[in-house]
Coordinates of C-alpha atoms and ligand atoms in Angstrom, one line a residue:
X4 CA 0.0 0.1 0.0
X5 CA 2.8 2.4 0.8
X6 CA 4.3 1.6 -2.6
X7 CA 1.0 2.4 -4.3
X8 CA 0.8 5.6 -2.4
X9 CA 4.3 6.7 -3.5
X10 CA 3.4 5.8 -7.1
X11 CA 0.4 8.1 -7.1
X12 CA 2.0 10.7 -4.9
X13 CA 1.2 13.4 -7.4
X14 CA -2.6 13.3 -6.7
X15 CA -4.0 15.4 -3.8
X16 CA -5.9 12.6 -2.3
X17 CA -2.8 10.4 -2.0
X18 CA -0.9 13.2 -0.4
X19 CA -3.6 13.6 2.2
X20 CA -3.7 9.9 3.0
X21 CA 0.0 9.8 3.2
X22 CA 0.2 12.7 5.6
X23 CA -2.7 11.3 7.7
X24 CA -0.9 7.9 8.0
X25 CA 2.3 9.6 8.9
X26 CA 0.6 11.7 11.5
X27 CA -1.1 8.6 13.0
X28 CA 2.3 6.7 13.1
X29 CA 4.0 9.8 14.7
X30 CA 1.2 10.4 17.1
X31 CA 1.0 6.8 18.5
X32 CA 4.7 6.8 18.7
X33 CA 4.6 10.0 20.6
X34 CA 2.0 8.9 23.1
X35 CA 3.6 5.5 23.8
X36 CA 5.2 5.4 27.3
X37 CA 8.5 3.5 27.4
X38 CA 7.9 -0.1 28.8
X39 CA 7.8 -0.4 32.6
X40 CA 7.7 3.3 33.4
X41 CA 5.2 4.2 36.2
X42 CA 1.7 4.5 35.0
X43 CA -0.1 7.8 34.2
X44 CA -2.8 9.5 32.2
X45 CA -3.0 9.0 28.4
X46 CA -1.1 11.9 26.7
X47 CA -2.1 14.0 23.7
X48 CA 0.2 13.7 20.7
X49 CA 3.0 16.4 20.7
X50 CA 1.6 18.4 23.6
X51 CA 1.2 15.4 26.1
X52 CA -0.6 16.2 29.3
X53 CA -0.2 20.0 29.1
X54 CA -3.9 20.6 28.5
X55 CA -4.7 19.0 31.8
X56 CA -3.2 22.0 33.5
X57 CA -5.0 24.7 31.5
X58 CA -7.1 27.0 33.8
X59 CA -6.5 24.7 36.9
X60 CA -4.2 24.9 39.9
X61 CA -1.1 22.9 38.9
X62 CA -0.7 21.7 42.5
X63 CA -4.1 20.4 42.5
X64 CA -3.7 18.6 39.1
X65 CA -0.4 17.0 40.2
X66 CA -1.9 15.8 43.6
X67 CA -5.1 14.6 42.0
X68 CA -3.3 12.4 39.4
X69 CA -1.5 10.7 42.4
X70 CA -5.0 9.6 43.7
X71 CA -5.7 7.9 40.5
X72 CA -2.2 6.6 39.4
X73 CA -0.4 6.2 42.8
X74 CA 2.4 7.9 44.5
X75 CA 4.7 7.8 41.6
X76 CA 3.3 8.4 38.1
X77 CA 4.4 9.4 34.7
X78 CA 3.2 12.5 32.7
X79 CA 4.1 13.7 29.3
X80 CA 4.8 17.5 29.1
X81 CA 5.4 18.3 25.4
X82 CA 7.8 15.7 24.2
X83 CA 9.2 15.0 27.6
X84 CA 8.4 12.2 30.1
X85 CA 8.1 13.5 33.6
X86 CA 7.9 11.3 36.6
X87 CA 6.0 12.8 39.6
X88 CA 7.0 11.7 43.2
X89 CA 4.2 12.4 45.8
X90 CA 4.9 10.8 49.1
X91 CA 7.6 10.5 51.7
X92 CA 8.0 6.8 51.1
X93 CA 8.6 7.4 47.4
X94 CA 11.0 10.2 48.1
X95 CA 13.0 7.8 50.3
X96 CA 13.0 5.2 47.5
X97 CA 14.2 7.9 44.9
X98 CA 16.1 10.9 46.3
X99 CA 17.4 9.3 49.4
X100 CA 18.2 5.7 48.3
X101 CA 19.4 6.6 44.9
X102 CA 20.8 10.1 45.6
X103 CA 23.3 10.5 42.7
X104 CA 21.0 8.9 40.2
X105 CA 18.2 11.5 40.9
X106 CA 20.6 14.5 41.3
X107 CA 20.6 15.8 37.8
X108 CA 18.8 18.9 36.6
X109 CA 16.8 19.2 33.3
X110 CA 18.1 21.6 30.8
X111 CA 15.4 24.2 30.8
X112 CA 15.5 27.1 28.4
X113 CA 14.4 29.5 31.1
X114 CA 17.3 28.4 33.3
X115 CA 19.8 28.5 30.5
X116 CA 18.9 32.2 29.9
X117 CA 19.1 33.1 33.6
X118 CA 22.2 31.3 34.5
X119 CA 24.7 32.2 31.7
X120 CA 24.4 28.7 30.4
X121 CA 24.1 26.8 33.6
X122 CA 27.0 28.3 35.6
X123 CA 24.9 28.4 38.7
X124 CA 24.1 25.9 41.6
X125 CA 20.3 25.7 41.5
X126 CA 19.9 24.7 37.8
X127 CA 23.2 23.2 36.8
X128 CA 23.6 19.5 36.4
X129 CA 25.2 17.2 38.8
X130 CA 28.9 17.7 38.0
X131 CA 32.3 18.5 39.7
X132 CA 31.7 22.2 39.1
X133 CA 28.2 22.0 40.8
X134 CA 29.8 20.4 43.8
X135 CA 32.6 22.9 43.9
X136 CA 30.2 25.8 44.0
X137 CA 27.9 24.2 46.4
X138 CA 30.7 23.7 48.7
X139 CA 32.0 27.2 48.3
X140 CA 28.5 28.7 48.9
X141 CA 28.0 26.4 52.0
X142 CA 31.5 27.5 53.4
X143 CA 30.6 31.2 52.7
X144 CA 27.3 30.9 54.6
X145 CA 28.9 29.0 57.5
X146 CA 31.6 31.6 57.9
X147 CA 29.7 34.8 57.2
X148 CA 25.9 34.2 57.6
X149 CA 25.4 31.9 60.6
X150 CA 25.6 32.2 64.4
X151 CA 26.6 35.7 65.6
X152 CA 27.2 36.9 62.1
X153 CA 23.5 36.3 61.3
X154 CA 22.2 37.5 64.6
X155 CA 24.1 40.9 63.9
X156 CA 22.7 41.1 60.4
X157 CA 19.1 40.5 61.7
X158 CA 19.6 43.0 64.6
X159 CA 20.9 45.6 62.1
X160 CA 17.5 45.8 60.3
X161 CA 15.2 45.7 63.4
X162 CA 15.2 49.5 64.0
X163 CA 14.0 50.3 60.5
X164 CA 11.4 47.4 60.7
X165 CA 10.3 48.6 64.1
X166 CA 9.9 52.2 62.8
X167 CA 8.1 51.1 59.6
X168 CA 5.6 48.9 61.6
X169 CA 5.1 51.4 64.5
X170 CA 4.2 54.2 62.1
X171 CA 1.2 52.1 60.7
X172 CA -0.9 53.2 63.6
X173 CA -4.6 52.3 63.2
X174 CA -4.5 51.7 59.4
X175 CA -4.7 48.3 57.9
X176 CA -1.8 47.5 55.6
X177 CA -0.3 44.8 53.5
X178 CA 2.9 43.6 55.3
X179 CA 4.6 42.4 52.2
X180 CA 6.7 45.5 51.5
X181 CA 7.9 45.8 55.0
X182 CA 8.8 42.2 55.5
X183 CA 10.3 42.0 52.0
X184 CA 12.3 45.1 52.9
X185 CA 13.7 43.4 56.0
X186 CA 14.6 40.1 54.4
X187 CA 16.1 41.7 51.1
X188 CA 18.2 44.0 53.2
X189 CA 19.6 41.1 55.4
X190 CA 20.5 39.3 52.2
X191 CA 21.9 42.4 50.5
X192 CA 24.1 43.1 53.6
X193 CA 25.1 39.5 53.8
X194 CA 26.0 39.1 50.1
X195 CA 27.1 42.6 49.2
X196 CA 27.5 44.6 52.3
X197 CA 24.8 47.1 51.1
X198 CA 21.6 48.4 52.8
X199 CA 18.8 50.0 51.0
X200 CA 16.5 52.8 52.3
X201 CA 12.9 51.9 52.3
X202 CA 12.1 54.4 49.6
X203 CA 15.1 53.5 47.5
X204 CA 13.9 53.0 43.9
X205 CA 16.7 50.4 43.4
X206 CA 15.2 48.3 46.2
X207 CA 11.7 48.4 44.8
X208 CA 13.1 47.6 41.3
X209 CA 15.0 44.6 42.8
X210 CA 12.0 43.3 44.7
X211 CA 9.8 43.5 41.4
X212 CA 12.5 41.9 39.4
X213 CA 12.9 38.9 41.8
X214 CA 9.1 38.5 41.9
X215 CA 8.9 38.5 38.2
X216 CA 11.8 36.0 37.9
X217 CA 10.0 33.7 40.4
X218 CA 6.8 33.9 38.2
X219 CA 8.8 33.0 35.1
X220 CA 10.3 29.9 36.8
X221 CA 6.8 29.1 38.3
X222 CA 5.1 29.1 35.1
X223 CA 8.0 28.0 33.0
X224 CA 8.4 28.9 29.3
X225 CA 6.7 26.8 26.7
X226 CA 10.2 26.5 25.1
X227 CA 11.2 24.6 28.3
X228 CA 8.8 21.7 27.1
X229 CA 8.8 22.2 23.3
X230 CA 12.4 23.1 22.6
X231 CA 11.8 24.2 19.0
X232 CA 10.0 27.3 20.4
X233 CA 13.3 28.8 21.7
X234 CA 13.9 29.9 18.0
X235 CA 10.8 31.9 17.9
X236 CA 11.6 35.4 19.3
X237 CA 8.2 36.4 20.8
X238 CA 7.8 39.6 22.7
X239 CA 7.2 37.4 25.9
X240 CA 10.7 35.7 25.4
X241 CA 12.4 39.1 24.9
X242 CA 10.8 40.4 28.1
X243 CA 12.2 37.4 30.0
X244 CA 15.6 37.9 28.4
X245 CA 15.6 41.6 29.4
X246 CA 14.5 40.8 33.0
X247 CA 17.3 38.3 33.5
X248 CA 20.0 40.5 32.1
X249 CA 18.8 43.5 34.2
X250 CA 19.0 41.3 37.4
X251 CA 22.4 39.8 36.6
X252 CA 23.8 43.3 35.7
X253 CA 22.9 44.4 39.3
X254 CA 24.8 41.4 40.8
X255 CA 27.7 42.0 38.4
X256 CA 27.9 45.7 39.5
X257 CA 28.2 44.7 43.1
X258 CA 30.8 42.0 42.2
X259 CA 32.9 44.5 40.3
X260 CA 32.7 47.0 43.2
X261 CA 34.1 44.3 45.5
X262 CA 36.7 43.3 43.1
X263 CA 38.0 46.9 42.8
X264 CA 38.2 47.2 46.6
X265 CA 39.2 43.8 47.5
X266 CA 41.3 43.3 50.6
X267 CA 42.0 39.7 51.5
X268 CA 42.7 40.6 55.1
X269 CA 39.3 42.2 55.5
X270 CA 36.6 39.7 54.4
X271 CA 33.3 41.5 55.1
X272 CA 30.6 39.6 53.2
X273 CA 29.9 36.6 51.0
X274 CA 31.2 38.3 47.8
X275 CA 34.6 39.0 49.5
X276 CA 34.5 35.4 50.7
X277 CA 34.2 33.9 47.1
X278 CA 36.7 36.4 45.7
X279 CA 39.2 35.2 48.3
X280 CA 38.6 31.6 47.2
X281 CA 39.3 32.7 43.6
X282 CA 42.4 34.5 44.6
X283 CA 43.7 31.5 46.6
X284 CA 43.1 29.3 43.6
X285 CA 45.1 31.6 41.3
X286 CA 47.9 32.0 43.8
X287 CA 48.2 28.2 44.2
X288 CA 47.9 27.6 40.5
X289 CA 45.0 25.2 41.0
X290 CA 43.6 23.3 38.1
X291 CA 40.1 24.6 38.7
X292 CA 40.8 28.3 38.1
X293 CA 38.5 28.4 35.2
X294 CA 35.7 27.0 37.2
X295 CA 36.0 29.8 39.7
X296 CA 35.9 32.5 37.0
X297 CA 33.9 35.7 37.6
X298 CA 31.0 34.4 35.7
X299 CA 30.6 31.4 37.9
X300 CA 31.1 33.4 41.2
X301 CA 28.4 36.0 40.0
X302 CA 26.0 33.0 39.5
X303 CA 26.8 31.5 43.0
X304 CA 26.0 35.0 44.6
X305 CA 22.9 35.3 42.4
X306 CA 21.7 32.0 43.7
X307 CA 22.2 32.8 47.3
X308 CA 20.4 36.1 46.9
X309 CA 17.6 34.9 44.6
X310 CA 16.9 31.6 46.4
X311 CA 16.9 33.1 49.8
X312 CA 14.7 36.2 49.3
X313 CA 11.3 35.2 48.2
X314 CA 11.2 32.0 50.1
X315 CA 12.1 33.5 53.4
X316 CA 9.8 36.6 52.9
X317 CA 6.9 34.3 52.0
X318 CA 7.3 32.1 55.0
X319 CA 7.1 35.3 57.2
X320 CA 4.0 36.4 55.2
X321 CA 2.3 33.0 55.9
X322 CA 3.4 33.4 59.6
X323 CA 1.5 36.7 60.0
X324 CA -1.5 35.5 58.0
X325 CA -1.8 32.3 60.0
X326 CA -1.3 33.9 63.4
X327 CA -4.0 36.6 62.7
X328 CA -6.4 33.7 61.8
X329 CA -5.4 31.9 65.0
X330 CA -5.1 34.6 67.7
X331 CA -5.0 31.8 70.4
X332 CA -1.7 30.5 68.8
X333 CA -0.3 34.0 68.6
X334 CA -1.1 34.5 72.3
X335 CA 0.6 31.2 73.3
X336 CA 3.8 32.2 71.2
X337 CA 3.8 35.5 72.9
X338 CA 3.3 34.1 76.3
X339 CA 6.2 31.5 75.8
X340 CA 8.5 34.3 74.5
X341 CA 7.5 36.6 77.5
X342 CA 8.2 33.8 80.0
X343 CA 11.5 32.6 78.6
X344 CA 13.0 35.6 77.0
X345 CA 11.2 38.5 78.8
X346 CA 10.7 41.8 77.0
X347 CA 14.0 43.4 77.5
X348 CA 16.2 41.3 75.2
X349 CA 15.8 39.8 71.7
X350 CA 16.1 36.1 71.0
X351 CA 19.4 34.6 69.8
X352 CA 20.0 31.3 68.2
X353 CA 20.7 29.6 71.5
X354 CA 17.1 30.2 72.4
X355 CA 15.7 27.8 69.9
X356 CA 15.7 24.8 72.3
X357 CA 14.0 26.7 75.1
X358 CA 11.0 27.9 72.9
X359 CA 9.3 24.6 71.9
X360 CA 5.8 25.9 71.2
X361 CA 7.2 28.9 69.1
X362 CA 9.5 26.5 67.2
X363 CA 6.6 24.1 66.6
X364 CA 4.5 26.9 65.3
X365 CA 7.2 27.9 62.8
X366 CA 7.3 24.3 61.6
X367 CA 3.6 24.1 61.2
X368 CA 3.7 27.4 59.2
X369 CA 6.3 25.8 56.9
X370 CA 4.1 22.7 56.5
X371 CA 0.9 24.6 56.1
X372 CA 2.2 27.3 53.8
X373 CA 4.7 25.0 52.0
X374 CA 6.5 27.8 50.3
X375 CA 8.3 25.6 47.8
X376 CA 5.4 23.3 46.9
X377 CA 7.4 21.5 44.1
X378 CA 11.2 21.1 44.4
X379 CA 13.3 22.4 41.5
X380 CA 12.9 19.7 38.8
X381 CA 15.3 16.8 39.1
X382 CA 16.6 14.6 36.2
X383 CA 17.8 11.0 36.3
X384 CA 21.4 10.7 35.3
X385 CA 21.2 7.0 34.8
X386 CA 18.4 4.4 34.7
X387 CA 16.8 4.2 38.0
X388 CA 14.1 1.9 39.6
X389 CA 11.1 2.5 41.7
X390 CA 9.7 -0.8 42.9
X391 CA 9.2 -2.9 39.8
X392 CA 9.1 0.2 37.6
X393 CA 12.0 1.5 35.6
X394 CA 12.7 5.2 35.1
X395 CA 15.0 5.7 32.1
X396 CA 18.0 7.9 32.1
X397 CA 17.3 11.6 31.4
X398 CA 13.8 11.5 32.7
X399 CA 12.5 14.7 34.4
X400 CA 11.4 14.1 38.0
X401 CA 9.0 16.5 39.9
X402 CA 9.0 16.2 43.7
X403 CA 5.5 17.2 44.9
X404 CA 6.2 18.6 48.4
X405 CA 2.7 19.9 48.6
X406 CA 1.3 16.4 48.4
X407 CA 3.8 15.1 51.0
X408 CA 2.8 17.9 53.5
X409 CA -0.9 17.3 53.0
X410 CA -0.8 13.5 53.0
X411 CA -3.7 12.2 55.1
X412 CA -1.7 9.0 55.8
X413 CA 0.8 11.1 57.8
X414 CA -0.9 14.2 58.9
X415 CA -4.3 14.2 60.7
X416 CA -6.6 16.8 59.1
X417 CA -3.7 18.2 57.0
X418 CA -5.8 21.3 56.0
X419 CA -6.0 22.4 59.7
X420 CA -3.3 24.6 61.3
X421 CA -2.1 22.9 64.5
X422 CA 1.3 23.6 65.9
X423 CA 0.8 20.7 68.5
X424 CA 1.6 18.1 65.7
X425 CA 5.2 19.1 66.1
X426 CA 5.2 18.7 69.9
X427 CA 6.0 15.6 72.0
X428 CA 3.2 14.3 74.2
X429 CA 4.4 16.3 77.1
X430 CA 4.4 19.4 74.9
X431 CA 7.9 20.3 76.1
X432 CA 9.9 19.1 73.1
X433 CA 9.8 19.7 69.3
X434 CA 9.3 16.6 67.3
X435 CA 10.0 16.6 63.6
X436 CA 8.0 13.9 61.8
X437 CA 9.7 12.1 58.9
X438 CA 7.2 13.3 56.5
X439 CA 8.2 17.0 57.2
X440 CA 10.6 18.0 54.3
X441 CA 10.0 21.6 53.3
X442 CA 13.6 21.7 52.0
X443 CA 13.4 18.5 50.1
X444 CA 16.0 15.7 50.4
X445 CA 19.0 14.0 48.8
X446 CA 22.0 15.6 47.1
X447 CA 20.1 18.7 45.8
X448 CA 18.5 19.4 49.3
X449 CA 18.2 23.2 49.9
X450 CA 21.6 24.7 50.4
X451 CA 20.2 27.4 52.7
X452 CA 18.1 25.1 55.0
X453 CA 20.1 26.0 58.1
X454 CA 20.3 29.7 57.2
X455 CA 16.6 29.9 56.4
X456 CA 15.6 28.3 59.6
X457 CA 17.8 30.4 61.7
X458 CA 16.9 33.7 60.0
X459 CA 13.1 32.9 60.1
X460 CA 13.4 32.0 63.9
X461 CA 15.2 35.3 64.6
X462 CA 12.8 37.5 62.6
X463 CA 9.6 35.7 63.7
X464 CA 10.4 35.8 67.4
X465 CA 11.3 39.4 67.2
X466 CA 8.1 40.3 65.3
X467 CA 5.7 38.5 67.8
X468 CA 7.6 39.6 70.8
X469 CA 7.4 43.2 69.8
X470 CA 4.1 43.3 68.0
X471 CA 0.6 41.9 68.1
X472 CA -1.0 41.4 64.6
X473 CA -4.8 41.4 64.2
X474 CA -7.4 41.3 61.5
X475 CA -9.0 44.6 60.5
X476 CA -12.5 44.7 61.9
X477 CA -14.2 44.4 58.4
X478 CA -12.3 41.2 57.8
X479 CA -13.1 39.4 61.0
X480 CA -15.0 36.6 59.4
X481 CA -12.6 36.2 56.4
X482 CA -9.7 33.8 56.4
X483 CA -6.4 35.6 55.8
X484 CA -4.1 32.7 55.2
X485 CA -5.4 31.7 51.7
X486 CA -3.1 30.6 48.9
X487 CA -2.9 32.8 45.8
X488 CA -4.5 30.8 43.0
X489 CA -1.7 29.0 41.1
X490 CA 1.1 31.0 42.6
X491 CA 3.7 28.8 40.8
X492 CA 7.2 28.1 42.0
X493 CA 6.6 29.8 45.4
X494 CA 3.3 29.1 47.3
X495 CA 2.3 32.6 48.4
X496 CA -0.6 33.8 50.4
X497 CA -3.2 36.0 48.6
X498 CA -2.4 39.6 49.4
X499 CA -4.0 40.6 52.7
X500 CA -4.1 43.4 55.2
X501 CA -3.7 43.5 58.9
X502 CA -3.5 45.9 61.8
X503 CA -0.4 45.9 64.0
X504 CA -0.1 47.1 67.7
X505 CA 3.1 47.5 69.6
X506 CA 3.0 45.3 72.6
X507 CA 5.1 47.3 75.0
Ligands
HEM606 C1 11.9 29.0 53.8 C2 12.9 29.1 53.0 C3 13.4 28.1 52.0 C4 12.7 27.0 51.5 C5 11.4 26.4 51.9 C6 13.5 26.4 50.5 C7 13.3 25.3 49.8 C8 14.1 24.7 48.8 C9 13.8 23.6 48.0 C10 12.6 22.8 48.2 C11 14.8 23.4 47.1 C12 14.8 22.4 46.0 C13 15.6 21.1 46.5 C14 15.5 20.0 45.4 O1 15.7 20.3 44.3 O2 15.2 18.8 45.7 C15 15.8 24.4 47.3 C16 17.0 24.5 46.7 C17 17.9 25.5 46.9 N1 17.8 26.5 47.9 FE1 16.3 26.8 49.2 N2 14.7 27.1 50.4 C18 14.6 28.2 51.3 C19 15.6 29.2 51.5 C20 16.8 29.2 51.0 C21 17.8 30.2 51.3 C22 17.8 31.2 52.5 C23 18.9 30.0 50.5 C24 20.2 30.7 50.4 C25 21.3 30.1 50.4 C26 18.6 28.8 49.6 C27 19.3 28.3 48.6 C28 19.0 27.2 47.8 C29 19.8 26.7 46.8 C30 21.2 27.3 46.3 C31 19.1 25.5 46.2 C32 19.7 24.7 45.1 C33 20.4 23.5 45.6 C34 21.0 22.6 44.6 O3 20.5 22.5 43.5 O4 22.1 22.0 44.8 N3 17.3 28.4 49.9 N4 15.4 25.2 48.4

């Protein structure tokens, strides 16, 4: 039949039949899942399961599929197979038991644009260069952004936060700008030794840029799933390119300023720290000098600044929202801080063990708000297994942390806010259940976990020691801590307003 078709290929009907047959062959090939992969919904030709997400919350779609196909299932996004992991048990089987195999990162066009061709930590593949920069960033944070260094950085911003909150008087306000100001300034001092004024246009521009970047990564570019689209220069793509280059230009400017004034005997911040590592490599004639080039170091700093800002700000915004919804919890936190710390001194990091209820409340906020609902996409770097299933090399893997933190098999009434679930029976000790993984797990576990937990503890305890947050009277019957519909990469609360009163 095919021969006859070619013989009569000049006629219009034959061409149509030929094209139809080729389309059918191509489509069935494109929807066929490789043998033994985890099950999943039937995919459309070429676009796969992308239409399942149109107009719906992607977290809900991802989580609902797990109820039909199990804890680990396969989707097709464009021309890509994507395995979705939805429970603590399946995270153990994958990220924890096969850590290296699952430690790759997909090549996303959006990431390529942002990271100067994958010179960063977050999106670069599992490789010696990734390890080198992860180690360098961890050492920088350990030396210049933990313990008393971090306490000093947080203390430095308190007077401005205090003034900004105190001047709100009786007017209801959205705390996003003030909290964002505090967190961004701590990071800016930590990374670059700079501090912005509240009304500094550069600060507002930076905050907008980072929010927009988070949105881009949350929504992804179609070219991430359908690679051919990267060659179509749409206005949307150009906007994204401009956004990324503007953000990187800001980091490069600070990096250059540090290079021009660098004094190895006076390391003041993380930029000085990475420059010192570069200088040492040059002086010692190390083989890895090229891997510590300026471009790589700029990306390492951009990651610390970028990954640490919106995640921490959003956790604090969930904190205020949940505690105005639960004034009883707010009162207990304040009573514990008053009793253990008093009102004349601020908390320090050594106080964490003596404030179990407060610490349990922070953990419950992290579970309930789950700021990073899906980990940064992983990729299998070799063939892996999950039970009797096979996951081929180069498969994308999504870790659905939202599903893990709302799994009824591990959390009783997961949609309720209950700090007590993190307390021992005697209520005097914090207990961290195994299924609590807001920072993910395995080789790509959040690099800033310890920094984030310390920083959030210091800001949170100061906020609620110093202020009482309440709902505006016209909002008394409205829930404040509601997620914004499809907030993407970062799970943010809907914008809300509160009233604030100084406690003493
Ligand atoms: C509440 C705050 C935070 C949360 C909930 C959070 C959560 C996460 C999650 C879920 C991942 C993905 C892990 C994976 O791919 O499996 C991640 C990666 C990462 N985070 Fe965080 N993060 C927070 C704060 C921070 C801070 C303050 C920093 C600053 C250093 C940071 C730096 C990073 C980096 C560099 C990665 C990429 C690690 C890699 O690919 O090797 N994060 N984070």
